[in-house]
PDB file of C-alpha atoms in Angstrom:
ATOM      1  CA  UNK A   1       0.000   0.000   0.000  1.00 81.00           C
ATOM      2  CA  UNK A   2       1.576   3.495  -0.876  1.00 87.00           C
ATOM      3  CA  UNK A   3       0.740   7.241   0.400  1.00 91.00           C
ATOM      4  CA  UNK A   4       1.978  10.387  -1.508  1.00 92.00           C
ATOM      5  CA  UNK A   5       1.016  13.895  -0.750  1.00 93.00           C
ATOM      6  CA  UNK A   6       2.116  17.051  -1.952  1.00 94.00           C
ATOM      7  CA  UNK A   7       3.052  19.606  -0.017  1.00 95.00           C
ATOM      8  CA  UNK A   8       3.737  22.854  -1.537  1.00 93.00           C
ATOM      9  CA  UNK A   9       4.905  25.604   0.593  1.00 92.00           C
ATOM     10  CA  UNK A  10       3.045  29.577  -0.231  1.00 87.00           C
ATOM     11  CA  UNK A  11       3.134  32.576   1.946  1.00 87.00           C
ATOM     12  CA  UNK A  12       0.255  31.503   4.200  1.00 86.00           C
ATOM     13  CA  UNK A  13       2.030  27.767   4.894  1.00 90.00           C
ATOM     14  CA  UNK A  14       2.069  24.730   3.780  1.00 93.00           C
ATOM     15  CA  UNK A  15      -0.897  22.973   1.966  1.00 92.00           C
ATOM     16  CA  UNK A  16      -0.895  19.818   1.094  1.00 92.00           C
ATOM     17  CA  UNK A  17      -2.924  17.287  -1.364  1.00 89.00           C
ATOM     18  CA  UNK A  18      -3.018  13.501  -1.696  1.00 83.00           C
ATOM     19  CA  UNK A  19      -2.059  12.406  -4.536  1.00 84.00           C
ATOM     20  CA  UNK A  20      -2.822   9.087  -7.009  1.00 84.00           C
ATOM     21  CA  UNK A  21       0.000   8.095  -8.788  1.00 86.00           C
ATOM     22  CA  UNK A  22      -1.287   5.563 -11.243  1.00 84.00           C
ATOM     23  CA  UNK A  23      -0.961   7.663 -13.850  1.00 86.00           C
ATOM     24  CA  UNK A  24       2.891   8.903 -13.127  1.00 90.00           C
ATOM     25  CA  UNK A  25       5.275   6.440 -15.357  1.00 91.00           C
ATOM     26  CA  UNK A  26       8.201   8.786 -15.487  1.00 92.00           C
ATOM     27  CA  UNK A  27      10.457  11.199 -13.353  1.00 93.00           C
ATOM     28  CA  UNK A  28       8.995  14.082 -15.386  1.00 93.00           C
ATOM     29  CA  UNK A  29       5.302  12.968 -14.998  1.00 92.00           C
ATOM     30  CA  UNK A  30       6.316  13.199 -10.976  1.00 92.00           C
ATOM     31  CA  UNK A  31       8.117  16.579 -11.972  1.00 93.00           C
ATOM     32  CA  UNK A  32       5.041  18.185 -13.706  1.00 92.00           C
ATOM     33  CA  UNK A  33       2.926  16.872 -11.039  1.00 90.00           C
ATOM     34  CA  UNK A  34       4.764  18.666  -8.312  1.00 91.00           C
ATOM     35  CA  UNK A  35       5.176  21.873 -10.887  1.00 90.00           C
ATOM     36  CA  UNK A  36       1.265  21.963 -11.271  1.00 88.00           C
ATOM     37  CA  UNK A  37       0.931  22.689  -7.606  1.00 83.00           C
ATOM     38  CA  UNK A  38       2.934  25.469  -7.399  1.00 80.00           C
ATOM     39  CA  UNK A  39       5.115  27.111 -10.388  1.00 71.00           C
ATOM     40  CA  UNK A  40       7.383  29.402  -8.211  1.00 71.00           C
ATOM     41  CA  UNK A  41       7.197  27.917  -4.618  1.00 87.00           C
ATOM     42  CA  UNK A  42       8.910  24.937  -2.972  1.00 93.00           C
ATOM     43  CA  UNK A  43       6.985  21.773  -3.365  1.00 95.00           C
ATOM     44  CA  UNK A  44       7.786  18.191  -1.951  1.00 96.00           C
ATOM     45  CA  UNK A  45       6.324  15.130  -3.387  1.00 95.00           C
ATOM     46  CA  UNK A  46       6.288  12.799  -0.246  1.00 95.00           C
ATOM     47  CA  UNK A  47       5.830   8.916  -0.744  1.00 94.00           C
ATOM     48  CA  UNK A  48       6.164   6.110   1.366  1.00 93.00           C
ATOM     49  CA  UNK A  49       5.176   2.493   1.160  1.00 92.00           C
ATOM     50  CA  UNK A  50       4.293  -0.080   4.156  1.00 85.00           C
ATOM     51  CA  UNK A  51       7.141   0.864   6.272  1.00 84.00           C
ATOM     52  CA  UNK A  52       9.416  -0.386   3.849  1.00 94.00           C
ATOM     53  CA  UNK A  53      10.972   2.770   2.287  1.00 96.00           C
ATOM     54  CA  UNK A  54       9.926   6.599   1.695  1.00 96.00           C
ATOM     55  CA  UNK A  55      10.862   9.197  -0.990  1.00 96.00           C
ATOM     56  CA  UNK A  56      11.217  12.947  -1.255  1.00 97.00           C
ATOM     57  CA  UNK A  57      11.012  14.744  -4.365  1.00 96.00           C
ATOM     58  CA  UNK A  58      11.684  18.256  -4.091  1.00 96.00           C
ATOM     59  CA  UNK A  59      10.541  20.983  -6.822  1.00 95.00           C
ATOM     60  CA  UNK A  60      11.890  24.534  -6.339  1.00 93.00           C
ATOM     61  CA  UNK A  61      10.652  26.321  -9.617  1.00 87.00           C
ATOM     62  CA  UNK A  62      11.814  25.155 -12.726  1.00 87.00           C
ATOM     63  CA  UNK A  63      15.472  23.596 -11.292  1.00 90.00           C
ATOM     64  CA  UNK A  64      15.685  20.257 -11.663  1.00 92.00           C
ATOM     65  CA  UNK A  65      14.545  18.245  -8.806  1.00 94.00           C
ATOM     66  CA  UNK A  66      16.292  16.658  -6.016  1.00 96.00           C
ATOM     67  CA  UNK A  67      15.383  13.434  -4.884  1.00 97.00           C
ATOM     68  CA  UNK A  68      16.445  10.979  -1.814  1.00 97.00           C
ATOM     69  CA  UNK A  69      14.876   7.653  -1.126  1.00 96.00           C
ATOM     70  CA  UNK A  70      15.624   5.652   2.441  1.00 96.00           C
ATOM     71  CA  UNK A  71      15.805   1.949   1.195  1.00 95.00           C
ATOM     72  CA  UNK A  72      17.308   1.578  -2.474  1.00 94.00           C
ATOM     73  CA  UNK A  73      16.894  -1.864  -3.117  1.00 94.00           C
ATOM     74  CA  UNK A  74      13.122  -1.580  -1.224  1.00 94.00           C
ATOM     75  CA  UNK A  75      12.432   0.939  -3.357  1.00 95.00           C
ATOM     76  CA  UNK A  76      13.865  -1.263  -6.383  1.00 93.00           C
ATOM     77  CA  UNK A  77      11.055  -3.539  -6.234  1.00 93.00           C
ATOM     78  CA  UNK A  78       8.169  -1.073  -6.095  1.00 91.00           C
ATOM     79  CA  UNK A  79       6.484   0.504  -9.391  1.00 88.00           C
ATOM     80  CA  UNK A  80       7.019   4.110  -7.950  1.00 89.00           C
ATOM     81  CA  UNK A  81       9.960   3.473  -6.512  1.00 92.00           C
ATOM     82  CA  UNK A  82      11.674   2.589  -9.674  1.00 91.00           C
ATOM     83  CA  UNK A  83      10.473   5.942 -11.030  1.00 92.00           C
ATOM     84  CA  UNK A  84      12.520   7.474  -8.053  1.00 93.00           C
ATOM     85  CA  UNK A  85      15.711   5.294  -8.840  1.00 92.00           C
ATOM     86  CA  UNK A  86      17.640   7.221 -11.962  1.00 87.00           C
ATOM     87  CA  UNK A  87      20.596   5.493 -13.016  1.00 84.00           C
ATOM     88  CA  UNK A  88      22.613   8.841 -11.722  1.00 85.00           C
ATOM     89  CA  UNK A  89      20.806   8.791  -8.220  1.00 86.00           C
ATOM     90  CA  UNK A  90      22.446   4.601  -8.288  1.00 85.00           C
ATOM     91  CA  UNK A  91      25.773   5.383  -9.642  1.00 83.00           C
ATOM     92  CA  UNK A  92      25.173   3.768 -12.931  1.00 79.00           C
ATOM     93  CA  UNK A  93      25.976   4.372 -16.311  1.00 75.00           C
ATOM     94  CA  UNK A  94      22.790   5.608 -18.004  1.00 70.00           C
ATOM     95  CA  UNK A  95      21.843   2.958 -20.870  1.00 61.00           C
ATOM     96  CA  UNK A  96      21.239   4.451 -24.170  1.00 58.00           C
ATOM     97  CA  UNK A  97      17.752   3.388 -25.596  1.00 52.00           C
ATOM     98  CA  UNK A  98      18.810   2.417 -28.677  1.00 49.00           C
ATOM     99  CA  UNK A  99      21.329  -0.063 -27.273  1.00 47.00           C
ATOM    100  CA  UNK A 100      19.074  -2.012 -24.821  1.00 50.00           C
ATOM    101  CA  UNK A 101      16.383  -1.818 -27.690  1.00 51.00           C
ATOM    102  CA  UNK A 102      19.163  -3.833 -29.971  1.00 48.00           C
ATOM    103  CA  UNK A 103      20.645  -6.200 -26.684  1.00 50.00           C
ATOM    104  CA  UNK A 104      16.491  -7.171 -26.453  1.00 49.00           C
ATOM    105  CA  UNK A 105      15.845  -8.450 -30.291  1.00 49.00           C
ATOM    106  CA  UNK A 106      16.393 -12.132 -29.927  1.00 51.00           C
ATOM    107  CA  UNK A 107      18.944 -12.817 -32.879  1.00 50.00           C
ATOM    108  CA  UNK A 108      19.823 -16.151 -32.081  1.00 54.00           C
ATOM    109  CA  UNK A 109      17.742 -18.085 -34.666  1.00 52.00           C
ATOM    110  CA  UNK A 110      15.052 -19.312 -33.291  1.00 51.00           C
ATOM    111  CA  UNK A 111      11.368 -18.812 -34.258  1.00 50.00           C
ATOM    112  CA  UNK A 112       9.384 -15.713 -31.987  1.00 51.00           C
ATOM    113  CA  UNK A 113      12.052 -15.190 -29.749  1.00 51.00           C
ATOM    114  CA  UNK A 114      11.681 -19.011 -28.009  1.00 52.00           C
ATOM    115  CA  UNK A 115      14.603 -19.924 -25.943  1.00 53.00           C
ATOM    116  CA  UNK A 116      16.689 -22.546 -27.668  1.00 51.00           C
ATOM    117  CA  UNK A 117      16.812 -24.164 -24.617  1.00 51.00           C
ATOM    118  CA  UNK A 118      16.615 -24.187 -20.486  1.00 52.00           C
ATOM    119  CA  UNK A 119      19.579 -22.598 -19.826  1.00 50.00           C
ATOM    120  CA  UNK A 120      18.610 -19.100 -21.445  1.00 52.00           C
ATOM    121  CA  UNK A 121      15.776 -18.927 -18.638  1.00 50.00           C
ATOM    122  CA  UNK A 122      18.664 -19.990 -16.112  1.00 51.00           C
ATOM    123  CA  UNK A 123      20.564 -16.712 -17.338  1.00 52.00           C
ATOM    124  CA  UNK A 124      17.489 -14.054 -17.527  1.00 51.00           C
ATOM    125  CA  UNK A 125      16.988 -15.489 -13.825  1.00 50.00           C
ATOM    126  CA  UNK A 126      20.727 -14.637 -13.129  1.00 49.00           C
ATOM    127  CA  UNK A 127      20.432 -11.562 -14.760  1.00 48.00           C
ATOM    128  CA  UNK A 128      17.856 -10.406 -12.225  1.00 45.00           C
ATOM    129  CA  UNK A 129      19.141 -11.559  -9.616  1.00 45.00           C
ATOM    130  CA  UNK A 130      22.275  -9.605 -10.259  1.00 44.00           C
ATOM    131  CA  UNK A 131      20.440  -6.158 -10.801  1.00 46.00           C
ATOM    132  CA  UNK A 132      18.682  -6.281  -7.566  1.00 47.00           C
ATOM    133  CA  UNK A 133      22.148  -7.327  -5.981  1.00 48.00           C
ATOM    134  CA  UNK A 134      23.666  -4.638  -7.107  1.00 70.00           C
ATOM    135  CA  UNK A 135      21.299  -1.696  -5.022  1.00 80.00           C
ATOM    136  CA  UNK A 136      21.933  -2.218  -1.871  1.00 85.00           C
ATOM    137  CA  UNK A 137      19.222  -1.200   1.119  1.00 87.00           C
ATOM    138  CA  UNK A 138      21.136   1.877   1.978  1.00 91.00           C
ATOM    139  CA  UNK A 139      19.722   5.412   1.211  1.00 95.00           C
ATOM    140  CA  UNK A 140      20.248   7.497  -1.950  1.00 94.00           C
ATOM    141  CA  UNK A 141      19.768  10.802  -3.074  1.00 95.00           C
ATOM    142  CA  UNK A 142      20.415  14.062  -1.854  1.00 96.00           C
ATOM    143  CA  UNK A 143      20.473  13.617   2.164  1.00 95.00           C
ATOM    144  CA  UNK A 144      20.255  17.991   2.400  1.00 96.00           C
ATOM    145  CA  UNK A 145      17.412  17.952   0.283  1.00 97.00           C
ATOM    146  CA  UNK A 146      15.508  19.121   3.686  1.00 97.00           C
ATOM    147  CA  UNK A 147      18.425  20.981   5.699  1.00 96.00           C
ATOM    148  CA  UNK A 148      17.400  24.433   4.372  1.00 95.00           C
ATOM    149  CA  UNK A 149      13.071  23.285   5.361  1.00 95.00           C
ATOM    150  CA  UNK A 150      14.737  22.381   9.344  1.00 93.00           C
ATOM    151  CA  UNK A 151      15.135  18.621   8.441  1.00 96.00           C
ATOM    152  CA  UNK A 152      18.921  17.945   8.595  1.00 96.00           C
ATOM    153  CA  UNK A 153      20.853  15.073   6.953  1.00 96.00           C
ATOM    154  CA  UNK A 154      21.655  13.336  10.026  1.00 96.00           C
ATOM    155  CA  UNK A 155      17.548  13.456  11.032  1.00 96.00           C
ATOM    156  CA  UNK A 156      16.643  12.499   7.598  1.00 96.00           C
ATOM    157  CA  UNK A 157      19.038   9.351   7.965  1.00 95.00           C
ATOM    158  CA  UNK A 158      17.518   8.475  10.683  1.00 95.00           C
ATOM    159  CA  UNK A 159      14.211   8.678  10.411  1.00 95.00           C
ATOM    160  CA  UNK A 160      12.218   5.069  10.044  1.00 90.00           C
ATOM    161  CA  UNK A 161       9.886   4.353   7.056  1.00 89.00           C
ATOM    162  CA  UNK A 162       6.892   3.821   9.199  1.00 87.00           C
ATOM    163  CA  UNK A 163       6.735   7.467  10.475  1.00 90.00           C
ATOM    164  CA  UNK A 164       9.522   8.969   8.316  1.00 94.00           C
ATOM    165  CA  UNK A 165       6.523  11.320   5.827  1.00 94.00           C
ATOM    166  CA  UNK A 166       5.003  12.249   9.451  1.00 93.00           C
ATOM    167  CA  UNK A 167       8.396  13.370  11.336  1.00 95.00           C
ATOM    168  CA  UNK A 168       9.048  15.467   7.860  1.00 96.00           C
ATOM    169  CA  UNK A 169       5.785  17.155   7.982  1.00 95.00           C
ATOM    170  CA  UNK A 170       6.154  18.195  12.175  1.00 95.00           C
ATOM    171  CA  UNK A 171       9.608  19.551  10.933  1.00 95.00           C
ATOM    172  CA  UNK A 172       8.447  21.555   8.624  1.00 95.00           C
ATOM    173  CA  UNK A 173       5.298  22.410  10.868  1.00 94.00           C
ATOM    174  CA  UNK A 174       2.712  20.774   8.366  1.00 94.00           C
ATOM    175  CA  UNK A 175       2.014  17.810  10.462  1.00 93.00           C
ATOM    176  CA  UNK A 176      -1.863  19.247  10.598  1.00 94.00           C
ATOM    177  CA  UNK A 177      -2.274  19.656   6.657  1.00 92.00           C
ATOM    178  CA  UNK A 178      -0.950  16.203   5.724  1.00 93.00           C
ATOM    179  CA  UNK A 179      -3.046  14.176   8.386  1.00 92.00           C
ATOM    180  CA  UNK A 180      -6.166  15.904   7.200  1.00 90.00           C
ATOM    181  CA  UNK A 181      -4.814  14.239   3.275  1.00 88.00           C
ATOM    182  CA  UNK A 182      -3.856  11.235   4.886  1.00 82.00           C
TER     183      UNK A 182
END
C-alpha cells in the first residue's frame, strides 16, 4: 500500500494534497505533477510504502529536482519506486535506448524469440538476480534535500519508514495539513 502527498509551501504555509500516482510512469510525470501545484514555490512530493521505504522529491521552480529515497533496493522492487531510482541517483551508467532496444531483439535463430533451450531462462533469472544485488538497502539521493526546510541530513538518515513522511511534515510544521490528506 503506498501514500503520496504534496506539499507545496506559499506565503500563508504549507498545503498539502493527496495524490494518485497511477498515472505517473516517469520522473517528469512526478516533476510536472509537483510543478502543477505550485510554479514558483517549494513543493515536496512525499511517498512512502508499508514501512518499507519513503521518498522525497523536491521541486523549487523550474530547477531540476532533487530526490532521496531511504531503502534503495526496497524501493527497487516497487512501481514508484523505480520511477525514483535514476541510473545517476544509483551510480550507474545511463543505458542508451537504442542499445538495450538492440541487446532485447532475440537474434539467435530461433522462431518468436523461443529460448533454444533451459539454460537461457537460467541466465534471464541470473540476470535479475544480479540487478537487484547490485542496489543495496542503503539510502540514496540528496540527504540535504531538507536541511534548508529544518530537516537535517543526520535526522533524515535516521528517520524510520513507518513514520519517516510524518516526522518530515512536524519539521516543517505541516504535520496538521498532511493528516487531514492522509
Amino acid at each position: 500500500m503506498y501514500f503520496a502527498a504534496l506539499l507545496a509551501r506559499t506565503e500563508d504555509g504549507w498545503e498539502a494534497s493527496d495524490t494518485e500516482l497511477d498515472d505517473v510512469e516517469t520522473l517528469s510525470d512526478l516533476t510536472d505533477l509537483a510543478r502543477e501545484a505550485s510554479d514558483e514555490d517549494t513543493v515536496l512530493l512525499l511517498i512512502e510504502q508499508e514501512d518499507a521505504w519513503f521518498g522525497v522529491l523536491r521541486v523549487d521552480g523550474e530547477e531540476d529536482p532533487r530526490i532521496y529515497v531511504s531503502d534503495a533496493a526496497a524501493a527497487a522492487r516497487s512501481s514508484y519506486g523505480e520511477i525514483l531510482l535514476t541510473d545517476e541517483l544509483l551510480g550507474r551508467e545511463p543505458v542508451d535506448d537504442d542499445v538495450a532496444d538492440l541487446d532485447s531483439l532475440d537474434l539467435d535463430g530461433t522462431e518468436d524469440g523461443e529460448p533454444d533451450s533451459d539454460t537461457d531462462t537460467a541466465d534471464d533469472d541470473d540476470d535479475c538476480a544480479t540487478a537487484e544485488a547490485a542496489v543495496s538497502h542503503s539510502p540514496v539521493g540528496d540527504s540535504q534535500i531538507l536541511d534548508d526546510l529544518g530537516v537535517g541530513e543526520k535526522e533524515l538518515r535516521a528517520l524510520d519508514a513507518d513514520d519517516a513522511l510524518s516526522s518530515i511534515a512536524e519539521a516543517l510544521g505541516a504535520a496538521e495539513v498532511l493528516e487531514t490528506v492522509r
